[in-house]
Short mmCIF file of C-alpha atoms in Angstrom, two decimals:
data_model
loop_
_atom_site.label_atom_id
_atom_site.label_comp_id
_atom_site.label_asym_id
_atom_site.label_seq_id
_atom_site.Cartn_x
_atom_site.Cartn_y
_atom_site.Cartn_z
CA UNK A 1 0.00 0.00 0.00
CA UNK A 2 1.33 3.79 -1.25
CA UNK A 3 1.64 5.97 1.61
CA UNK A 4 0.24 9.19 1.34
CA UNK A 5 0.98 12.26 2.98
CA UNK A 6 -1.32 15.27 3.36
CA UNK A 7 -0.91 18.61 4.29
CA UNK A 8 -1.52 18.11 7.96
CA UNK A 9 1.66 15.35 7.87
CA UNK A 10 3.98 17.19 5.71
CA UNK A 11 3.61 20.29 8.17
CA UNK A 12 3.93 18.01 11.32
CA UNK A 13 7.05 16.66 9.77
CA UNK A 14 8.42 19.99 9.12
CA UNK A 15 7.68 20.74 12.95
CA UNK A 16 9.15 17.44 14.20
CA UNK A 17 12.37 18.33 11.97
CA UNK A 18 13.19 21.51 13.02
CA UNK A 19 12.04 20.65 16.84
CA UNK A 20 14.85 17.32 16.60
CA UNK A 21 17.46 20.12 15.47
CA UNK A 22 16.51 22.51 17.61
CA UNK A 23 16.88 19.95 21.04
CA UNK A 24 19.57 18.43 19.36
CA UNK A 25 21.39 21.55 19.74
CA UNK A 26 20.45 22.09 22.96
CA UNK A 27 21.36 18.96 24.45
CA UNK A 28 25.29 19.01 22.55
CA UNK A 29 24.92 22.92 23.97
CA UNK A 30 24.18 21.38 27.47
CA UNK A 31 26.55 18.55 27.01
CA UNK A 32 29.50 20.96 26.85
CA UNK A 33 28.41 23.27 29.14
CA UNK A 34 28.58 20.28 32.04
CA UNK A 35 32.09 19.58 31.35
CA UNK A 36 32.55 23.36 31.42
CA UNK A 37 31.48 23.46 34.83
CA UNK A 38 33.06 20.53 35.73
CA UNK A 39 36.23 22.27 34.33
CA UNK A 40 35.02 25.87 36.07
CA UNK A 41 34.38 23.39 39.82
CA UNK A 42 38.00 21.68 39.41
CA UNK A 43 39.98 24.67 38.76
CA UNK A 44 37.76 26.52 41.84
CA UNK A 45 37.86 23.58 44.81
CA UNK A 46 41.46 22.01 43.80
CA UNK A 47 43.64 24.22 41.54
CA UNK A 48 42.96 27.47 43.57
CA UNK A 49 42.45 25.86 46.85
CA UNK A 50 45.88 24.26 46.33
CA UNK A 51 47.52 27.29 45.13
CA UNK A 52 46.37 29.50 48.31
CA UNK A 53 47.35 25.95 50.45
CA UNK A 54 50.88 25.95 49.17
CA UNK A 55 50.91 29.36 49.57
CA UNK A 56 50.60 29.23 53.23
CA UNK A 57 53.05 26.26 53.37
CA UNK A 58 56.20 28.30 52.23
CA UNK A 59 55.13 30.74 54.16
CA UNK A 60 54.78 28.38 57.43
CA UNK A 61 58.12 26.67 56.36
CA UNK A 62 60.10 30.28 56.48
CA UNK A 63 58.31 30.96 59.70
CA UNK A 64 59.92 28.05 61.15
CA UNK A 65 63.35 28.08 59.82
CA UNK A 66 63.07 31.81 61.13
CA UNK A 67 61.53 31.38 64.42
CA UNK A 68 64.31 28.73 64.91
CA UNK A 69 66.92 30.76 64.31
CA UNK A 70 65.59 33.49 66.48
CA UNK A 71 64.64 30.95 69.28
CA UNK A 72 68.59 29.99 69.39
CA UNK A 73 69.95 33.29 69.12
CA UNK A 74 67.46 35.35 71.90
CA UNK A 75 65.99 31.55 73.93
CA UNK A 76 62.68 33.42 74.40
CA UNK A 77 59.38 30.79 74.60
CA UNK A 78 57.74 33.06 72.22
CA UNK A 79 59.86 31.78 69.55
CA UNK A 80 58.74 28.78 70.15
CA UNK A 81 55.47 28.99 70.08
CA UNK A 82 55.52 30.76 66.81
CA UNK A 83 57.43 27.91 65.24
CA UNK A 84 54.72 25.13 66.55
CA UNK A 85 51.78 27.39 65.44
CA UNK A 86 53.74 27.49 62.00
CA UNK A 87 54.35 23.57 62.18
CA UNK A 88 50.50 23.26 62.98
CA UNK A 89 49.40 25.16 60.24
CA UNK A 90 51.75 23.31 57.80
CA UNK A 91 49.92 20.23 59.38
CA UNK A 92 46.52 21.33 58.30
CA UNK A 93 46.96 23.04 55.59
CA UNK A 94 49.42 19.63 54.06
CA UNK A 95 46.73 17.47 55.02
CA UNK A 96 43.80 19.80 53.59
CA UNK A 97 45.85 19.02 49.75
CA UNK A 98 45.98 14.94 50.63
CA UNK A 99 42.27 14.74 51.80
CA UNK A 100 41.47 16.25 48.21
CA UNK A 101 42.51 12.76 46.92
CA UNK A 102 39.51 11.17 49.14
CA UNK A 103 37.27 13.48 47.29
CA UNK A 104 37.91 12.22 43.75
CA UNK A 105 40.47 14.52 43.17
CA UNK A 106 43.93 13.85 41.60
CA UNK A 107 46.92 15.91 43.19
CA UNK A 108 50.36 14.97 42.13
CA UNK A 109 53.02 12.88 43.91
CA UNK A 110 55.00 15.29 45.26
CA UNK A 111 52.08 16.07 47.51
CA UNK A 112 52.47 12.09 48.97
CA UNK A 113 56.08 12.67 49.41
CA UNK A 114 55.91 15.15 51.10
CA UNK A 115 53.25 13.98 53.65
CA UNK A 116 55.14 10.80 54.14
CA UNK A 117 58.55 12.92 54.74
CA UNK A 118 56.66 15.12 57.20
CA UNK A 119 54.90 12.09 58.51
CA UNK A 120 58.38 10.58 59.69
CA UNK A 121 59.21 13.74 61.22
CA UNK A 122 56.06 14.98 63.00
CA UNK A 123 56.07 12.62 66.02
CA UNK A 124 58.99 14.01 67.44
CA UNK A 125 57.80 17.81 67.03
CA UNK A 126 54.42 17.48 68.90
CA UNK A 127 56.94 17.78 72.12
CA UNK A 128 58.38 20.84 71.54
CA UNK A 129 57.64 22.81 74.79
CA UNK A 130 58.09 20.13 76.92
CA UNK A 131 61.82 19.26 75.22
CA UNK A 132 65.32 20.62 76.94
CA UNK A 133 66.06 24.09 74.90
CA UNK A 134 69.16 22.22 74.15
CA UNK A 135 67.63 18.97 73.05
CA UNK A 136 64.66 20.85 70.75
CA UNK A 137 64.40 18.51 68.02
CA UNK A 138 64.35 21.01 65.13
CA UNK A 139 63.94 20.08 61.52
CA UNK A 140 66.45 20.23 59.80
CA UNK A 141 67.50 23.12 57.33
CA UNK A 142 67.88 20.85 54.13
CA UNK A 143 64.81 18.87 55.20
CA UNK A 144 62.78 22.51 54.88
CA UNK A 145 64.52 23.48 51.40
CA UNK A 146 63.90 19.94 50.45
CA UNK A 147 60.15 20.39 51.06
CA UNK A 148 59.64 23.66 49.75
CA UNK A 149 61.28 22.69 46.81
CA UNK A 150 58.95 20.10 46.19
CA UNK A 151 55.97 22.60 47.03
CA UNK A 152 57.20 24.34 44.70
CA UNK A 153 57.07 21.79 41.83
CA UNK A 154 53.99 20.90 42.81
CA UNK A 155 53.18 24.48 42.32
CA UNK A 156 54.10 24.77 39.36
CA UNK A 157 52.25 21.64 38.06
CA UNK A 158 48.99 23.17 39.33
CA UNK A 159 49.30 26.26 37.68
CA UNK A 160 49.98 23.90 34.43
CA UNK A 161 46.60 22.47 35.54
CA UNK A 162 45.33 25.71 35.26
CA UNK A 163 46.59 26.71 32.29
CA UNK A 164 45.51 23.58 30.95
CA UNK A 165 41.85 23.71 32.11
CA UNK A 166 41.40 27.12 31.11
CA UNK A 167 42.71 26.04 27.60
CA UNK A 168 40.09 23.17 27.89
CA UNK A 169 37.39 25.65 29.07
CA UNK A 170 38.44 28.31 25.89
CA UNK A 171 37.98 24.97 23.31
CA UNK A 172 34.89 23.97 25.01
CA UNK A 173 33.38 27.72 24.80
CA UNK A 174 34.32 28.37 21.11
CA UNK A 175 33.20 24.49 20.52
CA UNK A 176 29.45 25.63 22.20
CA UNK A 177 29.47 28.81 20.26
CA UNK A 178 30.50 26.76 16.94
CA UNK A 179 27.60 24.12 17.51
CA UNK A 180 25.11 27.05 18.67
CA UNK A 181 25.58 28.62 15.18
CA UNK A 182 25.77 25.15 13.28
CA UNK A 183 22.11 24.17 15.07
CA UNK A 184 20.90 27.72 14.38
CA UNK A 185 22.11 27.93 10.82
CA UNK A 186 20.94 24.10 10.21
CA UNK A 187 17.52 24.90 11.85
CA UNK A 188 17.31 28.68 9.80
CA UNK A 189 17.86 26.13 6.49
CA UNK A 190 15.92 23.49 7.34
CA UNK A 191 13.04 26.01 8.35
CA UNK A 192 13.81 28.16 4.90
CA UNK A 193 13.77 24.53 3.22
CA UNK A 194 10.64 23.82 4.19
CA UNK A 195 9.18 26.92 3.66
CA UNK A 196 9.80 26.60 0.18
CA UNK A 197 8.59 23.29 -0.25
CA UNK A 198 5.30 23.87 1.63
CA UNK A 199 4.95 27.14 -0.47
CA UNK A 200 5.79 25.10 -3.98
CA UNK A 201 3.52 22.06 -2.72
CA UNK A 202 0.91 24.75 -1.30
CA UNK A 203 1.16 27.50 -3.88
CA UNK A 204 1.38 25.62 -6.78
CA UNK A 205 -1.90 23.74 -6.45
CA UNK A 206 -3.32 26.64 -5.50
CA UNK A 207 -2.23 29.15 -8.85
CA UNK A 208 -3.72 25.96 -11.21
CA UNK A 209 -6.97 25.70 -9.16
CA UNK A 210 -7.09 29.81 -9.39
CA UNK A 211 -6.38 29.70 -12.97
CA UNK A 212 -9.01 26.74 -13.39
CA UNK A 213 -11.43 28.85 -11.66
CA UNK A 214 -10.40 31.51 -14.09
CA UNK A 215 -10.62 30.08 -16.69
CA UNK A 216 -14.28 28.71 -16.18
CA UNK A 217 -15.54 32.14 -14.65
CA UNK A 218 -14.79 33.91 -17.87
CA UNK A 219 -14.91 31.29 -20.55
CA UNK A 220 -16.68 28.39 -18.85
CA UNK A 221 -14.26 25.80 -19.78
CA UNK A 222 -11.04 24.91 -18.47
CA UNK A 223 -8.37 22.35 -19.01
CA UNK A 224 -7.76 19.74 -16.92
CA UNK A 225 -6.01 20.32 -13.90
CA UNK A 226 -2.58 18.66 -13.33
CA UNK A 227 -1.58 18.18 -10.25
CA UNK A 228 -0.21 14.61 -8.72
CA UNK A 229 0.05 15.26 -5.67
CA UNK A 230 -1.56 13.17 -3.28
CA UNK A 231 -2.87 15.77 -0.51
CA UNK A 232 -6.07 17.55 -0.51
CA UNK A 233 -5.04 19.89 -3.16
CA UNK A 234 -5.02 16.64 -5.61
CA UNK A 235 -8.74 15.64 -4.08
CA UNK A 236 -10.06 19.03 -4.79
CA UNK A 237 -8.19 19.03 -8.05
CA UNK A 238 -9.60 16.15 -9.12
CA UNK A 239 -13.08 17.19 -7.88
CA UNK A 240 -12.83 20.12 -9.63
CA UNK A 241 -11.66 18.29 -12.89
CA UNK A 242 -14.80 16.37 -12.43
CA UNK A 243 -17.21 19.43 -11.99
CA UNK A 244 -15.38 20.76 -15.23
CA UNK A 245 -15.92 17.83 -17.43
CA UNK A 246 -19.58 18.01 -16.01
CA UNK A 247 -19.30 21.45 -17.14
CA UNK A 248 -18.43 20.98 -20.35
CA UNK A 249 -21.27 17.78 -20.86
CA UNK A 250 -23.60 19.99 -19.74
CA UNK A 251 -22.75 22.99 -22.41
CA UNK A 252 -22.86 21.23 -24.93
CA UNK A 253 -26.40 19.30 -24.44
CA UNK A 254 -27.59 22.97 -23.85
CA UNK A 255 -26.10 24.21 -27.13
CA UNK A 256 -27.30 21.13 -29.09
CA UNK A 257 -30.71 21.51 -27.54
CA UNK A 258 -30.69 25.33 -28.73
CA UNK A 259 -29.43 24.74 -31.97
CA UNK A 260 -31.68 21.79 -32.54
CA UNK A 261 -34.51 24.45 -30.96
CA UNK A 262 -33.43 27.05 -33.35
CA UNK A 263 -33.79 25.23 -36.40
CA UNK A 264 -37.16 23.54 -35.80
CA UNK A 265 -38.54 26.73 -34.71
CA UNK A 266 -37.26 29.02 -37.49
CA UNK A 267 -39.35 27.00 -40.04
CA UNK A 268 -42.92 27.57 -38.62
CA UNK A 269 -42.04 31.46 -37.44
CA UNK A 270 -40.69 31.88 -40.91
CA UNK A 271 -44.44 30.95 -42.21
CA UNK A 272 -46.06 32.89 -39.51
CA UNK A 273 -44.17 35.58 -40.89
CA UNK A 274 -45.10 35.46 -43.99
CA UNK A 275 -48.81 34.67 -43.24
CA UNK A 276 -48.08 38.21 -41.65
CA UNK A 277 -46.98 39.95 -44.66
CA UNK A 278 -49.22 38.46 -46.84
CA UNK A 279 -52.45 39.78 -44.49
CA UNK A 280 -50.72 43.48 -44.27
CA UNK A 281 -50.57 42.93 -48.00
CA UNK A 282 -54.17 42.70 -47.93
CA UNK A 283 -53.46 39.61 -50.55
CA UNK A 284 -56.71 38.20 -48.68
CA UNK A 285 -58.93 41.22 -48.09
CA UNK A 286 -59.25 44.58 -47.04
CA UNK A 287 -57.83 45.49 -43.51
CA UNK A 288 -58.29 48.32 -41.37
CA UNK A 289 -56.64 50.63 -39.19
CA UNK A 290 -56.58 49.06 -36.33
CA UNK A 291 -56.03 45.61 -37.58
CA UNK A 292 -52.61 46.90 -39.70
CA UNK A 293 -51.15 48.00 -36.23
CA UNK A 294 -51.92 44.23 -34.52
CA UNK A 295 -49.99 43.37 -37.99
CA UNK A 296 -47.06 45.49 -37.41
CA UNK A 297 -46.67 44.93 -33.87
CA UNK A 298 -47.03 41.15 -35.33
CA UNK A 299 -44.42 41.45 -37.36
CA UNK A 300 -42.13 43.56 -35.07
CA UNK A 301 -42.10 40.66 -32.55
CA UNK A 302 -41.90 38.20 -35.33
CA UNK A 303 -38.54 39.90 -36.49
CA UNK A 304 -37.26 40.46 -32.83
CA UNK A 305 -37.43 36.54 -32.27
CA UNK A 306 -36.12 36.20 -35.43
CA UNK A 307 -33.22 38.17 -34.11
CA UNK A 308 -32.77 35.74 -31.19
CA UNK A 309 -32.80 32.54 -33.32
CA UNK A 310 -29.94 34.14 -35.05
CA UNK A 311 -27.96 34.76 -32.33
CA UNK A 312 -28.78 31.54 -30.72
CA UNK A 313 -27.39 29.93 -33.69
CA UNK A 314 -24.01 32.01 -33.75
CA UNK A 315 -23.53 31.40 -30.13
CA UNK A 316 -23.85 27.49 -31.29
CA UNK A 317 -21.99 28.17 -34.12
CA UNK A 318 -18.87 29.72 -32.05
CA UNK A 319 -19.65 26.85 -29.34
CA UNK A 320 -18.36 24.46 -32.05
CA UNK A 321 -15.50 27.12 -33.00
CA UNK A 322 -17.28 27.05 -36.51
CA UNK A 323 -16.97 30.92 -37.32
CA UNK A 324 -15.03 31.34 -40.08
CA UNK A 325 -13.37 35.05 -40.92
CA UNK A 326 -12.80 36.01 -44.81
CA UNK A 327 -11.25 39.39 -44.15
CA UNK A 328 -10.30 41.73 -46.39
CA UNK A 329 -9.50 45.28 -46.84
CA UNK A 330 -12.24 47.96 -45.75
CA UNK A 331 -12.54 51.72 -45.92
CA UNK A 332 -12.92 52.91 -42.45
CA UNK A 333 -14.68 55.82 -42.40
CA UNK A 334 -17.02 54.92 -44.94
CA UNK A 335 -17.71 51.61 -42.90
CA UNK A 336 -17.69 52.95 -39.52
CA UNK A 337 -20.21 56.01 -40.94
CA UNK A 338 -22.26 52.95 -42.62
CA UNK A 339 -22.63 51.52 -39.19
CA UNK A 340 -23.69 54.89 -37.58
CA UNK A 341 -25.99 55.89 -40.37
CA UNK A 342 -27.41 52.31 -39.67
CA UNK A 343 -28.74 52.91 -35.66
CA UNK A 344 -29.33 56.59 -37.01
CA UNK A 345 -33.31 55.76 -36.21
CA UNK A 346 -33.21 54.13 -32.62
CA UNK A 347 -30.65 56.96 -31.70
CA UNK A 348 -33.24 59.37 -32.98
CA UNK A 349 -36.36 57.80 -31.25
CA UNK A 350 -34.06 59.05 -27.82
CA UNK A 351 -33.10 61.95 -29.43
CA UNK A 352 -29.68 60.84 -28.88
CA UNK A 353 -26.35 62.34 -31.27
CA UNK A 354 -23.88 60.14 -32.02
CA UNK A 355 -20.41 61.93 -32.79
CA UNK A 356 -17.84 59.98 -34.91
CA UNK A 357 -13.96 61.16 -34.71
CA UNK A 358 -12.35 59.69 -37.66
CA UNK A 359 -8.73 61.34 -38.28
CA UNK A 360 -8.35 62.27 -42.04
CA UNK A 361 -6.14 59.55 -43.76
CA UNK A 362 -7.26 56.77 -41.53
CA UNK A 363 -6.01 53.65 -43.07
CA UNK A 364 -7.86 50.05 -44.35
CA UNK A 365 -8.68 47.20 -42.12
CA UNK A 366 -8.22 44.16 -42.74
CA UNK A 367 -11.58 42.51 -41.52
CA UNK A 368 -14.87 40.35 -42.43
CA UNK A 369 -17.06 43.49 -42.82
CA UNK A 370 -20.20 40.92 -42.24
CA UNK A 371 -19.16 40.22 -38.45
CA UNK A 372 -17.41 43.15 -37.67
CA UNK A 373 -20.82 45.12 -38.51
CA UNK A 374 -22.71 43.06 -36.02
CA UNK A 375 -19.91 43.63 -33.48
CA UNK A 376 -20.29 47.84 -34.61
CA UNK A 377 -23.87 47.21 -34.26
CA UNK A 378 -24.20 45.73 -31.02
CA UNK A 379 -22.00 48.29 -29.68
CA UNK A 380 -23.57 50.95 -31.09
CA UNK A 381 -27.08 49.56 -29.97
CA UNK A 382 -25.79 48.92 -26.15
CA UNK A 383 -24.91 52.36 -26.34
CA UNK A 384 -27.81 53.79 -27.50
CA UNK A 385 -30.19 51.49 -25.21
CA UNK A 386 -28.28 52.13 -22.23
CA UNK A 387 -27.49 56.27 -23.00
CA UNK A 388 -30.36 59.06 -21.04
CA UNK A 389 -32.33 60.86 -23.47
CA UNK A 390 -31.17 63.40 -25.06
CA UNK A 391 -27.46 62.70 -24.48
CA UNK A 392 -24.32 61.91 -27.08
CA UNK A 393 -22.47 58.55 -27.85
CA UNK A 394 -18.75 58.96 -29.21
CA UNK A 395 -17.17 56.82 -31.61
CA UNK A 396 -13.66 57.51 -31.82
CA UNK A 397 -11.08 55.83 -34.13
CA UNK A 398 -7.18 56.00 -33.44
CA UNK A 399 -4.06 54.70 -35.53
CA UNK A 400 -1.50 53.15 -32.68
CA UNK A 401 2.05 54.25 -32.74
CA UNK A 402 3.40 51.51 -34.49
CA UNK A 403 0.79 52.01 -37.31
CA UNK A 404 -0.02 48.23 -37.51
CA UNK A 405 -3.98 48.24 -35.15
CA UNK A 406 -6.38 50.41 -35.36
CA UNK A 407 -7.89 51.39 -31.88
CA UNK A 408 -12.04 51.88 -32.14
CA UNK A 409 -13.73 53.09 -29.02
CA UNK A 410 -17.40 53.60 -28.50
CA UNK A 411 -18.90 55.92 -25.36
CA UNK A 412 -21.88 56.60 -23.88
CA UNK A 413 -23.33 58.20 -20.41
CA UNK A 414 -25.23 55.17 -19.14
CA UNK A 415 -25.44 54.10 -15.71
CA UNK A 416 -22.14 52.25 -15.54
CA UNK A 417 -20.70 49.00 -14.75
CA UNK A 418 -19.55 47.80 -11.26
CA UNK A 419 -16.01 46.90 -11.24
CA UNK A 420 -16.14 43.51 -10.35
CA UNK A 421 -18.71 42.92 -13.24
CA UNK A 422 -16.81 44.45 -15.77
CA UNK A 423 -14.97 40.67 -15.99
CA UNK A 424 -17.96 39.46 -16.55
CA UNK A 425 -20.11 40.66 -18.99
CA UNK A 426 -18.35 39.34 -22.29
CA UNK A 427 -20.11 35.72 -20.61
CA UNK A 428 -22.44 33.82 -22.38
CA UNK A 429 -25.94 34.90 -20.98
CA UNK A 430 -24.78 37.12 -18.50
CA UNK A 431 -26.06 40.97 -17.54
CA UNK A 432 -25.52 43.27 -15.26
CA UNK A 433 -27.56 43.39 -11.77
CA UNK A 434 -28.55 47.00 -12.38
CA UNK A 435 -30.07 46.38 -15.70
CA UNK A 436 -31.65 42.79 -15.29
CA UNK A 437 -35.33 42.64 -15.17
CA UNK A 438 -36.17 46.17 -17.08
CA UNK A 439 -33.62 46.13 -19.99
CA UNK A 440 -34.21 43.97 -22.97
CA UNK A 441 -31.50 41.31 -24.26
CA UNK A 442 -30.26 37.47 -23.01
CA UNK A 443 -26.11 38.85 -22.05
CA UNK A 444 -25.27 37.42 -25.58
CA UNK A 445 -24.01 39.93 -27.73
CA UNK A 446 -20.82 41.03 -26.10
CA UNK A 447 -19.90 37.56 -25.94
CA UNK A 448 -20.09 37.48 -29.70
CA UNK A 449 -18.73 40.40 -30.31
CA UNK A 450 -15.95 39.33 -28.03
CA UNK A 451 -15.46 36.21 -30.37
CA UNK A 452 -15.58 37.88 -33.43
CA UNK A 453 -13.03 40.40 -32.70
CA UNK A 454 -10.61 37.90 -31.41
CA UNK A 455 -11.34 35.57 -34.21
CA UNK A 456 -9.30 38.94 -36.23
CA UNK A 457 -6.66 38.80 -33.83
CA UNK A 458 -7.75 42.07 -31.90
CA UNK A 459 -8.82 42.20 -28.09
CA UNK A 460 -12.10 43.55 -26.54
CA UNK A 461 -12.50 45.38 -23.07
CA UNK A 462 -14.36 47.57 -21.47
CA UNK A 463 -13.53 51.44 -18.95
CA UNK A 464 -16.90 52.20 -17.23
CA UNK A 465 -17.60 54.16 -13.13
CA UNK A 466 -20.39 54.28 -11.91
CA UNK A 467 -22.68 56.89 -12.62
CA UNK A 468 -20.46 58.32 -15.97
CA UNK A 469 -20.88 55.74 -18.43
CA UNK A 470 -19.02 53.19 -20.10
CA UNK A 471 -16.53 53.00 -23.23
CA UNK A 472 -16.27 49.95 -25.22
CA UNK A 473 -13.06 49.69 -27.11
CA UNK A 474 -11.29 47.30 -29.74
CA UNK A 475 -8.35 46.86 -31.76
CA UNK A 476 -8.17 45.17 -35.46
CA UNK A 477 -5.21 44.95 -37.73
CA UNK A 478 -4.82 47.65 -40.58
CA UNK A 479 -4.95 46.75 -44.00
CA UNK A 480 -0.88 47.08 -44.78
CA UNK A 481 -0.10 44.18 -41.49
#
């Protein structure tokens, strides 16, 4: 069985990671920081306690040989005294350094040897005061030089101690510092790492199901979505592949049913049409007044569904990606002015003026002057249904710098488009919220128009606020691309 990890386990992971460096460092960290106070104890309760100790030794063993001396020379009991307080101290302060060895401590061998010397001499000193002043058993001068020498060897081998511990403790301090920055820097990659991955693994998924959504928001299609993960982006992306494929099933049974629709129902209108005519013809009998009006609103409705089943059947036809452009090279101000002399009566009916700009010397364009009309004429229609009474539509025409498009703009004072419908409204079927319900249409010619202008390699948008109107614009190739 594949093991699978989602986005819950490839986060824990990431956490469990960085939280193994991260104690990892702090138990080397702690590691070396025991032996540095083992070091730091050593060097305070032997090294230093054995340097003050030996100290006090020399100075004992000169305040015997001196007290000695003096003792001879002058006879006085004070003398004496001072030496055995001396000797005692010695005593202690000898057998404070070979205790240490009880304690776990190692102290070198001149330390033994010198207890063991003083050891053989000791039982005859505890009876100083009681001792003849001529039968004072003394130490002897070379026996003193003989032990401070080796104090002072031993001396010197604990201050190598020292310096050797406080060598140790230096290594051990830069070795901590070293592994702090390792586990830092290890942890600071590990966590950039990961970051990076989660972002690709997260991110990733994330810009294809965006772009999916896209896609289907504005064109209602989209491509499959690859992604092989196997997390809950991959679930969702394969839900969502799903839905799409639905999608797709789904738009196309509607577009066969209204192209199937379209065709059986053009037949029958077409002879309801003419049965029309033929009475407003008064080919069978006189008719009235009142009964020619019924006829022409008859026939007016006739021709508006007739209207409908056309653009049904484009919308089909572009469904199929059957539209087929045969362009070919057009005067542009006579066709643009052909276009405009065309919605000349609706504009008048709202006693609306529509002013064309058309720069003197305005090249061809190359286009199929069937479509492009109907795109010319459903912009110039939106215009005009959506424009107050009374007001102006502009149609300008521009040459871009390069002299290879040609820019056409059409713009009215209608009520405006909200922003985040302006995406929306080259959709099959869609209109906006402000105008549903009162406004006339089915939200299908600006998606044809959209089509038809791309199908010549030009783009389609839209500038509109609120309140000051919209301006339609589009670009098509000049006759001499």
């Amino acid at each position: 069985m594949k093991l699978t990890y989602g986005i819950t386990d490839k986060l824990f992971v990431w956490f469990f990671i960085i939280v193994l460096i991260f104690f990892g460092t702090i138990l080397v960290f702690y590691i070396d920081l025991q032996h540095i106070v083992k070091i730091s104890a050593n060097i305070v309760n032997k090294n230093n306690e054995i340097s003050a100790a030996s100290k006090k030794m020399i100075e004992n063993l000169l305040s015997m040989e001196e007290n000695e001396k003096k003792y001879r020379l002058l006879g006085k009991d004070d003398y004496l005294n001072y030496f055995d307080t001396a000797r005692k101290d010695f005593e202690g302060q000898l057998k404070k350094i070979v205790q240490m060895e009880a304690r776990g401590m190692a102290i070198s061998d001149n330390w033994k040897n010198l207890y063991e010397s003083y050891l053989n001499i000791s039982p005859r000193l505890r009876d100083l005061k009681k001792a003849q002043p001529s039968k004072i058993p003394w130490i002897p001068v070379n026996v003193i030089n003989e032990w401070i020498e080796k104090i002072y060897i031993a001396r010197a081998e604990n201050e190598y101690e020292v310096y050797l511990a406080t060598t140790e403790l230096n290594r051990r301090g830069q070795t901590s510092a070293r592994n702090g920055l390792i586990g830092i820097g290890v942890s600071s990659m590990v966590g950039l790492l990961g970051i990076i991955f989660l972002a690709y693994t997260t991110l990733r998924p994330l810009r294809e199901l965006l772009k999916g959504i896209r896609s289907i928001s504005q064109d209602r299609f989209s491509e499959p979505i690859r992604i092989r993960s196997k997390d809950e982006f991959g679930e969702l992306a394969g839900a969502f592949n799903e839905m799409s494929v639905r999608l797709k099933e789904e738009e196309q049974m509607r577009s066969d049913f209204v192209s199937m629709l379209s065709h059986e129902i053009r037949t029958p209108l077409t002879s309801i049409g003419e049965s029309v005519n033929m009475i407003a013809e008064e080919v069978m009998g006189p008719v009235n007044d009142r009964q020619r009006k019924f006829l022409e609103i008859a026939s007016s409705e006739i021709g508006r569904i007739g209207n409908l089943l056309n653009h049904l059947m484009q919308v089909s036809r572009l469904a199929s990606s059957a539209i087929k452009i045969r362009p070919l090279s057009i005067g542009t101000s006579a066709f643009v002015s052909e276009c405009i002399h065309g919605m000349a009566p609706a504009a008048e009916a709202k006693r609306i003026k529509i002013e064309a700009e058309i720069p003197p010397g305005i090249p061809n364009m190359m286009a199929d002057p069937e479509h492009l009309k109907q795109v010319f004429i459903n912009l110039l229609g939106n215009a005009v249904k959506f424009s107050p009474t009374k007001s102006k539509v502009k149609v300008l025409i521009e040459e871009d710098e390069a002299g290879t498009d040609l820019m056409f703009s059409i713009s009215d004072k209608g009520p405006g488009i909200q922003e985040e419908e302006q995406s929306l409204i080259f959709n099959k079927y869609y209109q906006a919220r402000r105008i549903r319900g009162h406004m006339d249409g089915v939200g299908l010619g600006l998606y044809i128009s959209k089509h038809i202008v791309e199908a010549h390699g030009g783009t389609l948008w839209v500038e509109s606020k609120i309140g000051q109107g919209s301006t339609f614009g589009f670009s098509l190739p000049t006759a001499g691309k």
